[in-house]
PDB file of C-alpha atoms in Angstrom:
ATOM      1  CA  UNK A   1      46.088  26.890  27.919  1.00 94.00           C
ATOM      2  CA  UNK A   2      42.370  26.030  28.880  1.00 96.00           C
ATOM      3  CA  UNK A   3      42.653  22.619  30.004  1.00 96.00           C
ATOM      4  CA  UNK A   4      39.106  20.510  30.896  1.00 96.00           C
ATOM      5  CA  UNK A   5      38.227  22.185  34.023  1.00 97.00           C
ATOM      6  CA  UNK A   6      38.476  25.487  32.148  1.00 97.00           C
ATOM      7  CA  UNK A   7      36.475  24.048  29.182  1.00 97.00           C
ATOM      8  CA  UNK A   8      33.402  23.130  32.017  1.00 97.00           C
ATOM      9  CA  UNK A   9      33.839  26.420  33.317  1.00 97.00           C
ATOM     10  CA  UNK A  10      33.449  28.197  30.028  1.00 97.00           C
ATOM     11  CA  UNK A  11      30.588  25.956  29.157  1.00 97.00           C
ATOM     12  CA  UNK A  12      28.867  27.114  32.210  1.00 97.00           C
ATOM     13  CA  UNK A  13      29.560  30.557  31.305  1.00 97.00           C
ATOM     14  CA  UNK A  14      28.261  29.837  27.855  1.00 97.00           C
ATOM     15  CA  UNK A  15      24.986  28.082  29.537  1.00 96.00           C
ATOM     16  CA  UNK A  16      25.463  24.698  27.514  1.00 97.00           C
ATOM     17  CA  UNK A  17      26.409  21.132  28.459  1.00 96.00           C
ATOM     18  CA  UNK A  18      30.261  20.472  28.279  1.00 93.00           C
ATOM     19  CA  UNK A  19      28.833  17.398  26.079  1.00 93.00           C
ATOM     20  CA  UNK A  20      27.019  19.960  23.718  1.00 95.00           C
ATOM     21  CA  UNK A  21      27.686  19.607  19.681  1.00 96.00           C
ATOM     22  CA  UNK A  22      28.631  23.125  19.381  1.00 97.00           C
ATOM     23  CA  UNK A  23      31.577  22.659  22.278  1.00 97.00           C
ATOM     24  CA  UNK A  24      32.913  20.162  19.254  1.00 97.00           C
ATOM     25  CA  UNK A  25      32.118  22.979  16.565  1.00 97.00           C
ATOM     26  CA  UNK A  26      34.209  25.593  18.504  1.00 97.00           C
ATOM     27  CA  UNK A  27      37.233  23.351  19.127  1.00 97.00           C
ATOM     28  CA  UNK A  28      37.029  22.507  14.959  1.00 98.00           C
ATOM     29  CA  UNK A  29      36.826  26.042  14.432  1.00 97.00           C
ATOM     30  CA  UNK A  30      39.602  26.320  16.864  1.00 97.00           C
ATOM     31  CA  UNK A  31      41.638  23.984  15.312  1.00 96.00           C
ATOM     32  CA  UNK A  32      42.260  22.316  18.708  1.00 96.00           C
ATOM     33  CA  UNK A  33      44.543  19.697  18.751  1.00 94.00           C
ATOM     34  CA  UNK A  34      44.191  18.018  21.905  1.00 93.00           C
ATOM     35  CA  UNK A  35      40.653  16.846  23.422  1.00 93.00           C
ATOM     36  CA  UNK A  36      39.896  18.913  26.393  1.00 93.00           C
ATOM     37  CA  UNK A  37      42.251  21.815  25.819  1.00 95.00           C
ATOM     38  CA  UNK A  38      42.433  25.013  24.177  1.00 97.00           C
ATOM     39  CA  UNK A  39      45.816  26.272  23.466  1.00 97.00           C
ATOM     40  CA  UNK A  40      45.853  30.276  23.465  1.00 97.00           C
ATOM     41  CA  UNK A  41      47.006  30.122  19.632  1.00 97.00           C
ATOM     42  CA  UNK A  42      43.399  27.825  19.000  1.00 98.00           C
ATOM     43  CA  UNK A  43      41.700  30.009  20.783  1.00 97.00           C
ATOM     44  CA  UNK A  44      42.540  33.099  19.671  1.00 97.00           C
ATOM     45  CA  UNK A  45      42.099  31.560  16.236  1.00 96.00           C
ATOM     46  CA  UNK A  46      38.669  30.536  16.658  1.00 97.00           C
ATOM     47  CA  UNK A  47      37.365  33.498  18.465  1.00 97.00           C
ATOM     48  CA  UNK A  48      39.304  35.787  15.669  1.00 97.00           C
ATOM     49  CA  UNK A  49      37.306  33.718  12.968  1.00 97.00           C
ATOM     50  CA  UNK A  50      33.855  34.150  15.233  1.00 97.00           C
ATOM     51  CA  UNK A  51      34.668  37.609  15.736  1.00 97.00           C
ATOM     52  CA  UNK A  52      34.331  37.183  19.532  1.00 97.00           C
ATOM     53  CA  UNK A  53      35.685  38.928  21.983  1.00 96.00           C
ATOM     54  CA  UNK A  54      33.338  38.240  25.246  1.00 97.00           C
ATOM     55  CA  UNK A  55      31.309  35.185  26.518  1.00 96.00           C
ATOM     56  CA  UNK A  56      28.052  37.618  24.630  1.00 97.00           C
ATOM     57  CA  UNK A  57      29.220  37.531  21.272  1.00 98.00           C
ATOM     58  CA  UNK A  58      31.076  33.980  21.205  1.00 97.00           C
ATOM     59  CA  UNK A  59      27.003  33.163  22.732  1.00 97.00           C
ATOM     60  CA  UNK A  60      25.965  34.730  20.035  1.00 97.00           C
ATOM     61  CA  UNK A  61      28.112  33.294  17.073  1.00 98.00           C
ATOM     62  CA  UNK A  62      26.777  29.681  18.077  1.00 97.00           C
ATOM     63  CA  UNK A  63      24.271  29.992  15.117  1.00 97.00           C
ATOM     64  CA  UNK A  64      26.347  30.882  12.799  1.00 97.00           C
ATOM     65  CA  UNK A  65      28.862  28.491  13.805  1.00 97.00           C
ATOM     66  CA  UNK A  66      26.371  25.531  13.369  1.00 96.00           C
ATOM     67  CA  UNK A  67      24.823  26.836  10.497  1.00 96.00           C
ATOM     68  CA  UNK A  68      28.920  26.851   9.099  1.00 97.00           C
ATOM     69  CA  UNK A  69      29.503  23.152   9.991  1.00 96.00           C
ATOM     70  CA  UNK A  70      26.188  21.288   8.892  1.00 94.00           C
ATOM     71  CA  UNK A  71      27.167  23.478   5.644  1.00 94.00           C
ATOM     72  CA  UNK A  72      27.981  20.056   2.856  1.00 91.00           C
ATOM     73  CA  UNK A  73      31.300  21.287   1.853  1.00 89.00           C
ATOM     74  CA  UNK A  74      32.542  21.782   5.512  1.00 96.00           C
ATOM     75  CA  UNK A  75      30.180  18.797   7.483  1.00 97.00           C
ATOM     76  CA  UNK A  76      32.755  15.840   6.456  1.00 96.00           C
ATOM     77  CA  UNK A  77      35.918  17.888   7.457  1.00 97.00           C
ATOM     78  CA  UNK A  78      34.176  18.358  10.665  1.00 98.00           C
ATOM     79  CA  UNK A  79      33.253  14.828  11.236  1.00 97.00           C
ATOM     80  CA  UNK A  80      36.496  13.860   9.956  1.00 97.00           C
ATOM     81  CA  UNK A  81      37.870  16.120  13.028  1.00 97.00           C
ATOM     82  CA  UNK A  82      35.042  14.574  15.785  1.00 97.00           C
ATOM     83  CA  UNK A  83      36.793  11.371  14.857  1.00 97.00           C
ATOM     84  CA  UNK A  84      40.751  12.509  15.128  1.00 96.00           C
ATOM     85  CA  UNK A  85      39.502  14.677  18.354  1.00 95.00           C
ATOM     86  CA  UNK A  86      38.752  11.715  20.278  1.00 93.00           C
ATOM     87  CA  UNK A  87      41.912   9.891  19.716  1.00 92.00           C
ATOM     88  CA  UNK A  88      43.208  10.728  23.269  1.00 80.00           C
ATOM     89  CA  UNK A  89      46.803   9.043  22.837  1.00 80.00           C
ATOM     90  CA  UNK A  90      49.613   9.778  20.590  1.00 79.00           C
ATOM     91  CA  UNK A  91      49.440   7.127  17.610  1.00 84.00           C
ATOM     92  CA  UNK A  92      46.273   6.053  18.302  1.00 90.00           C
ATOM     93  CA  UNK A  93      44.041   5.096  15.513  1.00 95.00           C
ATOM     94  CA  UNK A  94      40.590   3.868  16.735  1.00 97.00           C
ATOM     95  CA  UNK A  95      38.056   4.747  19.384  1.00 96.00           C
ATOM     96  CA  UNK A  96      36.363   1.970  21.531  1.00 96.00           C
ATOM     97  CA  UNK A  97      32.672   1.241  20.344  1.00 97.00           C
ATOM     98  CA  UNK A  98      31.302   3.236  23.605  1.00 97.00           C
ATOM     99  CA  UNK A  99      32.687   6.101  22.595  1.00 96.00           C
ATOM    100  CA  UNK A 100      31.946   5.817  18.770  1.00 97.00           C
ATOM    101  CA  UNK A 101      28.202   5.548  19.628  1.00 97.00           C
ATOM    102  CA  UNK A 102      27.993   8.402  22.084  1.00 96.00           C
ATOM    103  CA  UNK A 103      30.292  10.681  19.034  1.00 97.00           C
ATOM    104  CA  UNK A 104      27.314   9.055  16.163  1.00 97.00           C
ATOM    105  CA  UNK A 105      24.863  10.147  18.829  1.00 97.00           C
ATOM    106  CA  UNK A 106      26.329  14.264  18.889  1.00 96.00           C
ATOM    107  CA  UNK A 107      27.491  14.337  15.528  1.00 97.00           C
ATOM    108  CA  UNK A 108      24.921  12.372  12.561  1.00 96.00           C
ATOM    109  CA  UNK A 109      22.273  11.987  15.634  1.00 93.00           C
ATOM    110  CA  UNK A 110      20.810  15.916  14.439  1.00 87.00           C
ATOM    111  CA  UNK A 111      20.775  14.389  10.716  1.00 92.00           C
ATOM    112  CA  UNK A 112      20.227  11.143  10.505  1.00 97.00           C
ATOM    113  CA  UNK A 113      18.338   9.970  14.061  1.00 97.00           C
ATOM    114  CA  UNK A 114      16.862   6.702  12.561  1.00 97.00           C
ATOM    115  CA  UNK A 115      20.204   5.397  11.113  1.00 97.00           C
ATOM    116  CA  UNK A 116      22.151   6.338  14.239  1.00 98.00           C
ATOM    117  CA  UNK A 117      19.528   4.810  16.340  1.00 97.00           C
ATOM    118  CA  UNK A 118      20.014   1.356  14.737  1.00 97.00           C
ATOM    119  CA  UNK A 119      24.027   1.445  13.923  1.00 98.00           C
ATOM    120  CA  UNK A 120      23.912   2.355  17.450  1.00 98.00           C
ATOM    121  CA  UNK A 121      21.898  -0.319  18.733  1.00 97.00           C
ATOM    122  CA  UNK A 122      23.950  -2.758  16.493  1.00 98.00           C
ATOM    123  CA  UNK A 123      27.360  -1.349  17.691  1.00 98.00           C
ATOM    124  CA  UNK A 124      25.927  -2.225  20.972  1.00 96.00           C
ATOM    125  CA  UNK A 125      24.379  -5.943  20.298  1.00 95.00           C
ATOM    126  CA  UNK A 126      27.803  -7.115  18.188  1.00 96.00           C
ATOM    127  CA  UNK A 127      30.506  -8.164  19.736  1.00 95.00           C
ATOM    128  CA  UNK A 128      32.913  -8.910  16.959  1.00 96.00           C
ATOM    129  CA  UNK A 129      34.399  -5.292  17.113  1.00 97.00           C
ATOM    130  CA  UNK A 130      35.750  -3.530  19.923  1.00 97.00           C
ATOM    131  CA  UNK A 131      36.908  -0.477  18.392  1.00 97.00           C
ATOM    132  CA  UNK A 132      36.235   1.400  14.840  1.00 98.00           C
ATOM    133  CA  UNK A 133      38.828   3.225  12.771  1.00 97.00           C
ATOM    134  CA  UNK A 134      38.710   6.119  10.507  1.00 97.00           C
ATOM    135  CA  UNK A 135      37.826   3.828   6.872  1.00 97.00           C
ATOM    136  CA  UNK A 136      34.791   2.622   9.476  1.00 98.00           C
ATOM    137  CA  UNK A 137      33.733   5.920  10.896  1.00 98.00           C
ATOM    138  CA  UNK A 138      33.735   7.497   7.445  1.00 97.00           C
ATOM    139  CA  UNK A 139      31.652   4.745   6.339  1.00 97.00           C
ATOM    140  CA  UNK A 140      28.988   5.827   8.560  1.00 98.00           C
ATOM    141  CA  UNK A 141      28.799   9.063   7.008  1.00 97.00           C
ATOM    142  CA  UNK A 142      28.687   7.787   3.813  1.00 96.00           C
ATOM    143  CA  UNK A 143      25.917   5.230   4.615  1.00 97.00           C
ATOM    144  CA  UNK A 144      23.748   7.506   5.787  1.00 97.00           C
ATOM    145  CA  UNK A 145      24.466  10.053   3.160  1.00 96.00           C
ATOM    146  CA  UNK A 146      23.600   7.455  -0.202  1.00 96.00           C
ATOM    147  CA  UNK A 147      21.922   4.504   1.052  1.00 97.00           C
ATOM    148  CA  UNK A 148      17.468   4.308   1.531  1.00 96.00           C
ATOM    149  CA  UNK A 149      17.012   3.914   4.993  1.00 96.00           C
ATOM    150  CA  UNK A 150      15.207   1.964   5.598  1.00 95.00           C
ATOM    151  CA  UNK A 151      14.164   0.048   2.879  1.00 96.00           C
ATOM    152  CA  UNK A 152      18.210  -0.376   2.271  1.00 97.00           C
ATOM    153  CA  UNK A 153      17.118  -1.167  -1.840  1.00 96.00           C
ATOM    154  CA  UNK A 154      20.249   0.367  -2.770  1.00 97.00           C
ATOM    155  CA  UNK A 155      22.656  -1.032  -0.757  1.00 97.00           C
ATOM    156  CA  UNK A 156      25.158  -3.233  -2.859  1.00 95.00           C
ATOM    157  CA  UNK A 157      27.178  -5.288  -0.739  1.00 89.00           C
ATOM    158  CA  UNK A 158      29.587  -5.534  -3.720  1.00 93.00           C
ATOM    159  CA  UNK A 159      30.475  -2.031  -3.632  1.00 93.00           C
ATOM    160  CA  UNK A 160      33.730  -1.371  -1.319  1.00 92.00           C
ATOM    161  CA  UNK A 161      31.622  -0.957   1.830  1.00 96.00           C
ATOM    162  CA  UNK A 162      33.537  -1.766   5.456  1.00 96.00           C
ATOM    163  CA  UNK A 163      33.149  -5.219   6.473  1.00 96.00           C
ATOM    164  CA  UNK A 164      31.061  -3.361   9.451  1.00 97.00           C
ATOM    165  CA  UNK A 165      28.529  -1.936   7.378  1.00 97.00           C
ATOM    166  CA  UNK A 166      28.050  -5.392   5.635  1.00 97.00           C
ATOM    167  CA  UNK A 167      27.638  -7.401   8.525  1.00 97.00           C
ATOM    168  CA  UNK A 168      24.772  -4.392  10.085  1.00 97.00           C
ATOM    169  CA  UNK A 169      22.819  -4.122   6.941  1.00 97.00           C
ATOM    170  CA  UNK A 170      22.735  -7.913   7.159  1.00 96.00           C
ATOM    171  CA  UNK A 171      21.554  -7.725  10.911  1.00 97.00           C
ATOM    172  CA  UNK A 172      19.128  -4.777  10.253  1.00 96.00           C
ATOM    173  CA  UNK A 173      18.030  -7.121   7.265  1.00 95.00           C
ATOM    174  CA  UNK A 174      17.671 -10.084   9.370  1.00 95.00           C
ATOM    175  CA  UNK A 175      15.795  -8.014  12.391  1.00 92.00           C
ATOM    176  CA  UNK A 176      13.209  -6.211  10.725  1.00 83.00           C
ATOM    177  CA  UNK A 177      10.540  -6.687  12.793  1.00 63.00           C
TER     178      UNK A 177
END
């Protein structure tokens, strides 16, 4: 098992941040079920998919990788998995809001920058929520996937849109200068 030391030791070998996107790619790839661990099954899953064998070629297989996950068909089950990744206890079901806006940041920030910026800076103004779940987080995506940002015109708070989305188009809405 690579536990988190390992991980910052292989992300020094790799030359990126331990906090870098594509760390997150390789442990979907992986399969990794555990945040901050590579089991040697995961890993010899992943680096059997990358066909990679040495720190060169698993360098190497970083744009391909990315180019894999920002792919339509595979980007939700990957930001599906950023969510589930961060649950760090057994039975958990949300992550705190600090956590949720630094994973918005690494994940949509690439895609979406303006909408992250603001659902981020709203996150951080509100104080009605503490954590967000899954139905929340996957809101997000969806936001930023179908709504005009960010003239909002076809947002329709009378579709089934989380209570959390309602309440920031309202505060985007009611901030706009």
């Amino acid at each position: 098992m690579i536990d988190p030391e390992g991980i910052e030791t292989l992300c020094s070998h790799l030359e990126v941040p331990h906090t870098d996107v594509r760390i997150l790619m390789l442990a979907w790839k992986m399969g990794c079920e555990k945040q901050g661990y590579f089991t040697l099954d995961e890993w010899r899953t992943g680096m059997k998919a990358l066909r990679a064998d040495s720190i060169i070629k698993l360098k190497k297989a970083f744009p391909e990788l990315t180019q894999e996950v920002t792919r339509p068909s595979n980007f939700q089950e990957f930001y599906q998995f950023a969510f589930r990744y961060c649950l760090t206890e057994d039975k958990k079901k949300c992550i705190e809001i600090p956590v949720a806006c630094e994973l918005l940041n690494l994940v949509l920030g690439l895609q979406f920058r303006p909408q992250v910026e603001k659902l981020i800076n709203y996150l951080k103004y509100q104080n009605e929520y503490k954590v967000i779940n899954m139905d929340q987080w996957m809101g997000f995506l969806r936001f930023c996937n179908e709504i005009n940002f960010p003239s909002l015109d076809n947002y329709d708070e009378d579709q089934a849109w989380p209570l959390i989305l309602d309440n920031f188009v309202e505060w985007l809405r009611a901030n706009k200068n």
